[in-house]
Short mmCIF file of C-alpha atoms and ligand atoms in Angstrom, two decimals:
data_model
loop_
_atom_site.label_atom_id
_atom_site.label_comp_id
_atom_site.label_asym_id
_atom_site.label_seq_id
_atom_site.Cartn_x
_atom_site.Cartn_y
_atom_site.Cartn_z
CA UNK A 1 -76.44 -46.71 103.11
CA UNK A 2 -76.95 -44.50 106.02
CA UNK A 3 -74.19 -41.53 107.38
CA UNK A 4 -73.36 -44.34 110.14
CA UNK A 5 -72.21 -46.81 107.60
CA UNK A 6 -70.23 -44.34 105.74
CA UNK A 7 -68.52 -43.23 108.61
CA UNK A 8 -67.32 -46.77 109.76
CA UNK A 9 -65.99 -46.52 105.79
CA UNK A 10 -63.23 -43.87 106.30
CA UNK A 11 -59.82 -44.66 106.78
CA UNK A 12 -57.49 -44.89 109.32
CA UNK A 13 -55.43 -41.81 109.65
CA UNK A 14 -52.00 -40.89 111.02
CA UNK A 15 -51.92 -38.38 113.83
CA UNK A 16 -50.02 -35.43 112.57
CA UNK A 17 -48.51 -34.70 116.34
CA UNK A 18 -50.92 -31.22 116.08
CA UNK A 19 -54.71 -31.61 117.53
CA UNK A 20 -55.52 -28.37 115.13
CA UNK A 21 -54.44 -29.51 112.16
CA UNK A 22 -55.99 -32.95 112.98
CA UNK A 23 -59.05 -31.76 113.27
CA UNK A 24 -58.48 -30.00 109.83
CA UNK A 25 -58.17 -33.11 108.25
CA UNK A 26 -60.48 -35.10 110.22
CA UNK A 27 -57.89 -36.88 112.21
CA UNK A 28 -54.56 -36.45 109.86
CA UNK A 29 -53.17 -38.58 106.53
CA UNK A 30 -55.34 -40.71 105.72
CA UNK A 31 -54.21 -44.66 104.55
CA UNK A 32 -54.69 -46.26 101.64
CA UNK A 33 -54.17 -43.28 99.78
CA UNK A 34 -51.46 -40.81 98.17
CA UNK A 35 -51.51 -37.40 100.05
CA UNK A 36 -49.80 -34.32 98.58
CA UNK A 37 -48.11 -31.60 99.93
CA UNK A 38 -47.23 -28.69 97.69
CA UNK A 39 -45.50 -25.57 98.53
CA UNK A 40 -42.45 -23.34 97.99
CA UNK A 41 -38.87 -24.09 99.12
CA UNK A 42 -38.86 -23.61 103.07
CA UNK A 43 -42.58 -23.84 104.29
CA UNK A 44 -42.17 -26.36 106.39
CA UNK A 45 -43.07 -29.90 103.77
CA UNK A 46 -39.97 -31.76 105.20
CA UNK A 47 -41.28 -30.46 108.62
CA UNK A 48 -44.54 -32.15 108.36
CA UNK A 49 -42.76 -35.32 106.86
CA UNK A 50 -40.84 -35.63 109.71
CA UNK A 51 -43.18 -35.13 112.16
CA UNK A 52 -45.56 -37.51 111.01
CA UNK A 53 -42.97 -40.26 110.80
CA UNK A 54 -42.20 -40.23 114.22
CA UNK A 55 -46.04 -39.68 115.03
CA UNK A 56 -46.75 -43.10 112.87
CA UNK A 57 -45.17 -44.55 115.79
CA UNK A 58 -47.50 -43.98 118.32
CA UNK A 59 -50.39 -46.26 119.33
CA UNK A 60 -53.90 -46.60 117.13
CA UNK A 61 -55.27 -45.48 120.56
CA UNK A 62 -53.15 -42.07 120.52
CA UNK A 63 -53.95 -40.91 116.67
CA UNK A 64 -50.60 -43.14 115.65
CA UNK A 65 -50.30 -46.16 112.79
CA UNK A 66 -48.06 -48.22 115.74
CA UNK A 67 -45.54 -48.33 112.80
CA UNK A 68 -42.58 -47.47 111.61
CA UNK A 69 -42.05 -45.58 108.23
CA UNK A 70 -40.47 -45.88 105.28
CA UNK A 71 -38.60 -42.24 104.45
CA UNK A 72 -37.48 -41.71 100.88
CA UNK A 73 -35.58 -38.05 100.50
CA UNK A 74 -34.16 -36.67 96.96
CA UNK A 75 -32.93 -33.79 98.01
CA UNK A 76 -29.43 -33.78 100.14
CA UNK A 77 -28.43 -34.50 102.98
CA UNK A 78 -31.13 -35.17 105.09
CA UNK A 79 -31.90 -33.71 107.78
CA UNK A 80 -30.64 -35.60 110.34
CA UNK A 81 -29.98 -33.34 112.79
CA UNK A 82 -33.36 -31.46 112.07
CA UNK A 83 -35.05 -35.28 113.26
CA UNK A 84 -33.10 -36.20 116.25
CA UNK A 85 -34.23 -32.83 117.58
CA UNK A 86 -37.98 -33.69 116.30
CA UNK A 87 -37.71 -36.52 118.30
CA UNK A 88 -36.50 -35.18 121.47
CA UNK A 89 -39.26 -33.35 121.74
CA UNK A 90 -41.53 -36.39 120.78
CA UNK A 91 -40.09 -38.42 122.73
CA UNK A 92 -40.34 -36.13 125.94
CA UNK A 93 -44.13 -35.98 125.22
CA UNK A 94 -44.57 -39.70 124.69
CA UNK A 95 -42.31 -40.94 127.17
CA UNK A 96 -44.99 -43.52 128.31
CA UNK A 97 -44.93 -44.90 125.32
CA UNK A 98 -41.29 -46.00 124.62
CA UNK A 99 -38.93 -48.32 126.65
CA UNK A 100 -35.86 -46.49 128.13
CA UNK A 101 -32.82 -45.50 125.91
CA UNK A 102 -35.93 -46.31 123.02
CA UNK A 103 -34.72 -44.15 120.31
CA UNK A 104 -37.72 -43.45 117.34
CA UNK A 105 -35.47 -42.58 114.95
CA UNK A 106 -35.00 -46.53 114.97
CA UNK A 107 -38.09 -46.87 113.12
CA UNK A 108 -37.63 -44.04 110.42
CA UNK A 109 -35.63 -46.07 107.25
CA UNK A 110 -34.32 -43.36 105.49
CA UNK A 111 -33.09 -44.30 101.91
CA UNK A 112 -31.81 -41.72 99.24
CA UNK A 113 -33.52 -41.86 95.98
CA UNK A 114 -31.70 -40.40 92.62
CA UNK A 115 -33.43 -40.61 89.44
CA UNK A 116 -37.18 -41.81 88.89
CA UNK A 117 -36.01 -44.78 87.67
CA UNK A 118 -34.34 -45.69 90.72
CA UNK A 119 -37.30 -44.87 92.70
CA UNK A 120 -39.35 -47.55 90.63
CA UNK A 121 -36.30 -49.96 91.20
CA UNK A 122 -36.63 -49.52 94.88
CA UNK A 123 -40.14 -49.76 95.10
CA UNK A 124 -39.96 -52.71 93.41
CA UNK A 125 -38.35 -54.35 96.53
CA UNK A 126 -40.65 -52.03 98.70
CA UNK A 127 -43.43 -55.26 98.88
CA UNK A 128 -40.84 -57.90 100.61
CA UNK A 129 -39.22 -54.84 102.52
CA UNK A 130 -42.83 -54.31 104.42
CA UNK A 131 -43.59 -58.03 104.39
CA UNK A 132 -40.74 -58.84 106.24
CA UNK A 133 -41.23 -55.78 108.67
CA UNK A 134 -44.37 -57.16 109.86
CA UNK A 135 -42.33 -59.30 112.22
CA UNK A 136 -41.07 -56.28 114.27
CA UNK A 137 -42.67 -52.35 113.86
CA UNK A 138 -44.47 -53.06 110.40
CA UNK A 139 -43.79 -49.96 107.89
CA UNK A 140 -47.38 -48.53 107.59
CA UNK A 141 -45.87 -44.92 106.49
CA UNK A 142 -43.77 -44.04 102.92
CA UNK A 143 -42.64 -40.48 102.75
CA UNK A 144 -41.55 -39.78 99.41
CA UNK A 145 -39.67 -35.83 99.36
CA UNK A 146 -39.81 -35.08 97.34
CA UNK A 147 -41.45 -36.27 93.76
CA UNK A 148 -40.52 -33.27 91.94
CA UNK A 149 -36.91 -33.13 92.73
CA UNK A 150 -36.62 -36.36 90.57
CA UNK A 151 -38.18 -34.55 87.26
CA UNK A 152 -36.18 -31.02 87.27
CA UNK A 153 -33.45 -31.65 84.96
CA UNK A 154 -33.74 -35.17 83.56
CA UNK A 155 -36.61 -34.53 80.75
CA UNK A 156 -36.83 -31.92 77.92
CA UNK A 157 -39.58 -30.36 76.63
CA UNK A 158 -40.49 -32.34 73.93
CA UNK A 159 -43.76 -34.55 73.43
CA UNK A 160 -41.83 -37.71 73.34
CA UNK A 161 -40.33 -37.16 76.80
CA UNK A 162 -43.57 -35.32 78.38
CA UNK A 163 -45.15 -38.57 77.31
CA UNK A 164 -42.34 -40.74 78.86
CA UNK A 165 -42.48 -38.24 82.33
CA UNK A 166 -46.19 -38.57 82.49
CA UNK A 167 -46.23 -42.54 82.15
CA UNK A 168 -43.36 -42.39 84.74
CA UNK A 169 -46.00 -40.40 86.91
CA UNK A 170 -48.87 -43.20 86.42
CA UNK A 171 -46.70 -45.96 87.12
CA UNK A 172 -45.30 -44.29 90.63
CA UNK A 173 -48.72 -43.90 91.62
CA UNK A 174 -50.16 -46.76 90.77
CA UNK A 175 -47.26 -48.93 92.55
CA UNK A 176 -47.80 -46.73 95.37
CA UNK A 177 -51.18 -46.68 95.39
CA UNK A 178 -50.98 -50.91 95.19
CA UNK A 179 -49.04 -50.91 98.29
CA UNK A 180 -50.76 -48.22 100.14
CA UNK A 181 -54.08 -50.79 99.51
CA UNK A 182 -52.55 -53.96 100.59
CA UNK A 183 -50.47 -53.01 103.15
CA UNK A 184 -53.25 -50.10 104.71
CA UNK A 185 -50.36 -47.41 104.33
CA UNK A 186 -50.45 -43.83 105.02
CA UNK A 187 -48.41 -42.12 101.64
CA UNK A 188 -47.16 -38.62 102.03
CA UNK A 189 -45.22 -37.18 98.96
CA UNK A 190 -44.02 -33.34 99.11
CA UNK A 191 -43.83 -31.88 95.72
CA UNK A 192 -42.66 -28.19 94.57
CA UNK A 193 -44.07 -24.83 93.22
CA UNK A 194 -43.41 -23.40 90.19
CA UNK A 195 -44.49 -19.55 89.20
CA UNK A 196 -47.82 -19.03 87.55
CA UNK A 197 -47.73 -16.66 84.57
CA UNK A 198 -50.85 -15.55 83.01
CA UNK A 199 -54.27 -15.14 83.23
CA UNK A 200 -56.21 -16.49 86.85
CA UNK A 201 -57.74 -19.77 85.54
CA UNK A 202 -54.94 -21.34 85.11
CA UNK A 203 -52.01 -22.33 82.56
CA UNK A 204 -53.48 -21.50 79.23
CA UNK A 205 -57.03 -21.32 80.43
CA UNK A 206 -56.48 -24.94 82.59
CA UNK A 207 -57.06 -25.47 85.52
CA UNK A 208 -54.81 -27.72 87.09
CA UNK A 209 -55.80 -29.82 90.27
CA UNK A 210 -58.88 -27.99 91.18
CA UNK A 211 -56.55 -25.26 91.46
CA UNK A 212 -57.77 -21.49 91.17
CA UNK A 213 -55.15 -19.94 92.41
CA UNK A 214 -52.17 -20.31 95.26
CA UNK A 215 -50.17 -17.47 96.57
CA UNK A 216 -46.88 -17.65 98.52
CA UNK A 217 -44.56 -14.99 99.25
CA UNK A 218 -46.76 -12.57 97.06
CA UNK A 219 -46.45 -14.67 94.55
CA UNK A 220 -49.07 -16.87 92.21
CA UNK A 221 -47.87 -20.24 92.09
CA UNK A 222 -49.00 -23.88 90.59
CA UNK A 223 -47.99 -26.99 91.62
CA UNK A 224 -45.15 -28.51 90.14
CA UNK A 225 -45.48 -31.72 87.33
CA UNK A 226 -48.58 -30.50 86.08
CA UNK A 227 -51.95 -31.92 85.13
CA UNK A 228 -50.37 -35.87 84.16
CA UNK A 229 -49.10 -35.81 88.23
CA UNK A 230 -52.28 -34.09 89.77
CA UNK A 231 -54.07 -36.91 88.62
CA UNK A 232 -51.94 -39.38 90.58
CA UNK A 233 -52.57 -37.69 94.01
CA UNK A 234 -55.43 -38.36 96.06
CA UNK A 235 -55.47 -35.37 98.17
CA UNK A 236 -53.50 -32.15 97.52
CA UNK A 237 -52.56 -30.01 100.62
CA UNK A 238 -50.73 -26.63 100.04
CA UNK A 239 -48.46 -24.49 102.07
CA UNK A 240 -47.75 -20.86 102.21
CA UNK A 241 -45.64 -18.30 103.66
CA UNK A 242 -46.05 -14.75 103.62
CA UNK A 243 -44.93 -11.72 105.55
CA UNK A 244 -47.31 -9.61 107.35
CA UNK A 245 -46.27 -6.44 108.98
CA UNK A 246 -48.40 -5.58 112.29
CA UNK A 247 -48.66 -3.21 114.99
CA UNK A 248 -47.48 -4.20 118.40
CA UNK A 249 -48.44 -2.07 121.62
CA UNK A 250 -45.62 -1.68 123.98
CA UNK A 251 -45.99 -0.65 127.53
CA UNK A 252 -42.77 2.25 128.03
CA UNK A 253 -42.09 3.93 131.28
CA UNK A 254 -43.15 7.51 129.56
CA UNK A 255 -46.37 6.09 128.25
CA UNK A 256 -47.75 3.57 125.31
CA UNK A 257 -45.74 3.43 122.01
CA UNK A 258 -46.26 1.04 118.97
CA UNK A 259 -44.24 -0.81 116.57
CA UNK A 260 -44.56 -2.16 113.34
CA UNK A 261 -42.96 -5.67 113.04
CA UNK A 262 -42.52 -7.89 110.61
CA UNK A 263 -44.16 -11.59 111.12
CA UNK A 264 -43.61 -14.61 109.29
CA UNK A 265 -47.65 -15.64 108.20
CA UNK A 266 -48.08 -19.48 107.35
CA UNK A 267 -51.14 -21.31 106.15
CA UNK A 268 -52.08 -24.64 105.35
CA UNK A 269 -54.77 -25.40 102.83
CA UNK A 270 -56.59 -28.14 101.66
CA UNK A 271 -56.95 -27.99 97.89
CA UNK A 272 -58.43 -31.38 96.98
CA UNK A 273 -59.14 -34.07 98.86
CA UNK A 274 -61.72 -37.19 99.03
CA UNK A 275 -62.79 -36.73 102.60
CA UNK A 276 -61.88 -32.70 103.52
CA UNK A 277 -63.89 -29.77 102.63
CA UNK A 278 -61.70 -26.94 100.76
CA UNK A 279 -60.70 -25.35 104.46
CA UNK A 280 -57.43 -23.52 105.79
CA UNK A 281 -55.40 -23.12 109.20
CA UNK A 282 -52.71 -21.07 110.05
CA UNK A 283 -49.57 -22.58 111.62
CA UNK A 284 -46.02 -22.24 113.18
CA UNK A 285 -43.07 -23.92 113.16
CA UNK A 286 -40.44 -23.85 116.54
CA UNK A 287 -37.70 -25.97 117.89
CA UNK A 288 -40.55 -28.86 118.94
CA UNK A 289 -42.28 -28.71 115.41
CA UNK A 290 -44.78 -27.45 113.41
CA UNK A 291 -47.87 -26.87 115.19
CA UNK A 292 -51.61 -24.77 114.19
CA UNK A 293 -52.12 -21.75 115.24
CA UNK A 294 -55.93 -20.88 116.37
CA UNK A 295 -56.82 -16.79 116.51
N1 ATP B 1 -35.38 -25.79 114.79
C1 ATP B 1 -36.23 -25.00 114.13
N2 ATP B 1 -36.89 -24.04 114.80
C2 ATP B 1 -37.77 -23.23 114.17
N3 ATP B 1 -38.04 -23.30 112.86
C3 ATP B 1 -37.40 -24.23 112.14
C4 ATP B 1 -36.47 -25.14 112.73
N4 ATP B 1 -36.01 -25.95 111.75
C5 ATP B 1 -36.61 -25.56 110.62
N5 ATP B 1 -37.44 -24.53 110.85
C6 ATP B 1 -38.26 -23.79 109.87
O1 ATP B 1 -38.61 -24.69 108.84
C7 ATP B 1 -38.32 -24.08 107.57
C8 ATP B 1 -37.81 -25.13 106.61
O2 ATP B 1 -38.82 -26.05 106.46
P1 ATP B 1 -38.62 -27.30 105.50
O3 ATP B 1 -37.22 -27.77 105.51
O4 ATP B 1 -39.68 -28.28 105.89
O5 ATP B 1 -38.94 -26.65 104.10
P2 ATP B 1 -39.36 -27.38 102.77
O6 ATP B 1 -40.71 -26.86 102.41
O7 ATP B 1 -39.21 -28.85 102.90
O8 ATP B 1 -38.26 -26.77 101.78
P3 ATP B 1 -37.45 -27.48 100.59
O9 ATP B 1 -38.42 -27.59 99.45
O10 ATP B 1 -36.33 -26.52 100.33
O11 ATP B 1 -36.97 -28.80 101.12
C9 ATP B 1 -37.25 -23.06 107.82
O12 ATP B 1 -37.45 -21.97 106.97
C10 ATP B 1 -37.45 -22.68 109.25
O13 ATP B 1 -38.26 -21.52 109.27
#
């Protein structure tokens, strides 16, 4: 084997619309895998899912999957709104690429998902869903956000149903990872944080994910559904958001003055992952999405 041959063995990725966080992970999400993204309520996870939905659209030659995606929310409503203004702005960036009155929202299938159970039902019909696409856009995207949303309320804590949640977790993943192989799909699932109490290693000395420790709005946090889920994931990305408060010269007309101002600080890390080094970026999101920030 030489570094050539393993090159030519990575897989495609999907563009995520940002050449600085591409080049964080080496070109975007990869396919034929189950990609992660943890982080608190409101740091951007449905941004990113969004984004790279309407990126999947774009040619192989421009970073894209030429597809069209399959986007399964669980929380409500979707953001609707939030997309068709996404896709303004994508669309008046990649205007060579689409037809007139071509609307990219088109090729986002948005279905609402309710229980775990349901989501197995539906991705039971996911296979003939994507085999029949292949006539027109194929799907080479699912968005699933997110995972955790369908475990909050419907399982106590009890060993009998922490068995049934965890065998709910393997057989997710292992239909998703069976249809991310044969179809060469791109999986993005968003998942949330819950508050780490105790000592730095972990919960009760575990370490869960490869995870030391994540911090987000001063805060020490560990992903959601535990060990069982971080097991189904290939690659685990993390987002957080923190306030900073800096100093900011301003020119006056009776001299130089500062103030201190509070800025909104986000980072995206890669925990785990096949094909990344553990590495970090800082980003932003505006009105035409959620781009890195270099300093
Ligand atoms: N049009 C916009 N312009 C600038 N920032 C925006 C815009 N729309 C959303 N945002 C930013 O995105 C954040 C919400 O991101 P997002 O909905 O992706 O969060 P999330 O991590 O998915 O949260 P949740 O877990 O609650 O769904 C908002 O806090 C806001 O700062």
């Amino acid at each position: 084997m030489t570094p050539q041959s393993l090159l030519q063995l990575t897989s495609q990725k999907c563009t995520t619309g940002c050449p600085i966080l591409d080049r964080l992970l080496y070109g975007g999400i990869p396919c034929d895998s189950i990609t992660e993204i943890v982080a608190e309520s409101g740091s951007g996870k449905t941004q990113i899912c969004l984004q790279l939905s309407l990126h999947a659209q774009l040619p192989v030659s421009h970073g894209g999957l030429a597809a069209s995606s399959l986007y399964l929310h669980t929380e409500f409503p979707f953001p609707f709104r939030r997309l068709h203004q996404l896709c303004l702005s994508f669309r008046s960036s990649n205007a060579h690429h689409f037809p007139v009155n071509d609307n990219p929202c088109d090729r986002i299938f948005v279905q609402s998902v309710h229980t775990a159970d349901h989501l197995l039902e539906i991705m039971s019909k996911t296979d003939p869903f994507i085999e029949n696409s292949k006539n027109q856009v194929p799907v080479r995207l699912i968005v699933i956000d997110s995972i955790a949303a369908l475990f909050r309320s419907d399982f106590d804590n009890t060993p009998v149903e922490l068995k049934r949640r965890s065998s709910l977790f393997f057989k997710i993943s292992s239909k998703l990872k069976a249809l991310a192989k044969r179809f060469n799909l791109a999986v993005l699932v968003t998942n949330q944080v819950v508050d780490l109490v105790g000592p730095n290693e972990g919960i009760n000395g575990l370490r869960i994910g490869n995870l030391v420790c994540l911090h987000t709005s001063g805060r020490r946090v560990c992903p959601a559904l535990g060990l069982a889920w971080a097991n189904c994931v290939n690659s685990r990305l993390f987002l957080s958001r923190n306030e900073e408060v800096i100093r900011e010269e301003n020119e006056k007309s009776n001299g130089q003055s500062c103030d201190f101002v509070k800025k909104k600080m986000r980072k995206l890390y890669v925990v785990f992952a096949p094909h990344l080094p553990e590495s970090s970026c800082e980003f932003e999101i505006t009105r035409e999405g959620l781009f890195g920030v270099e300093r």
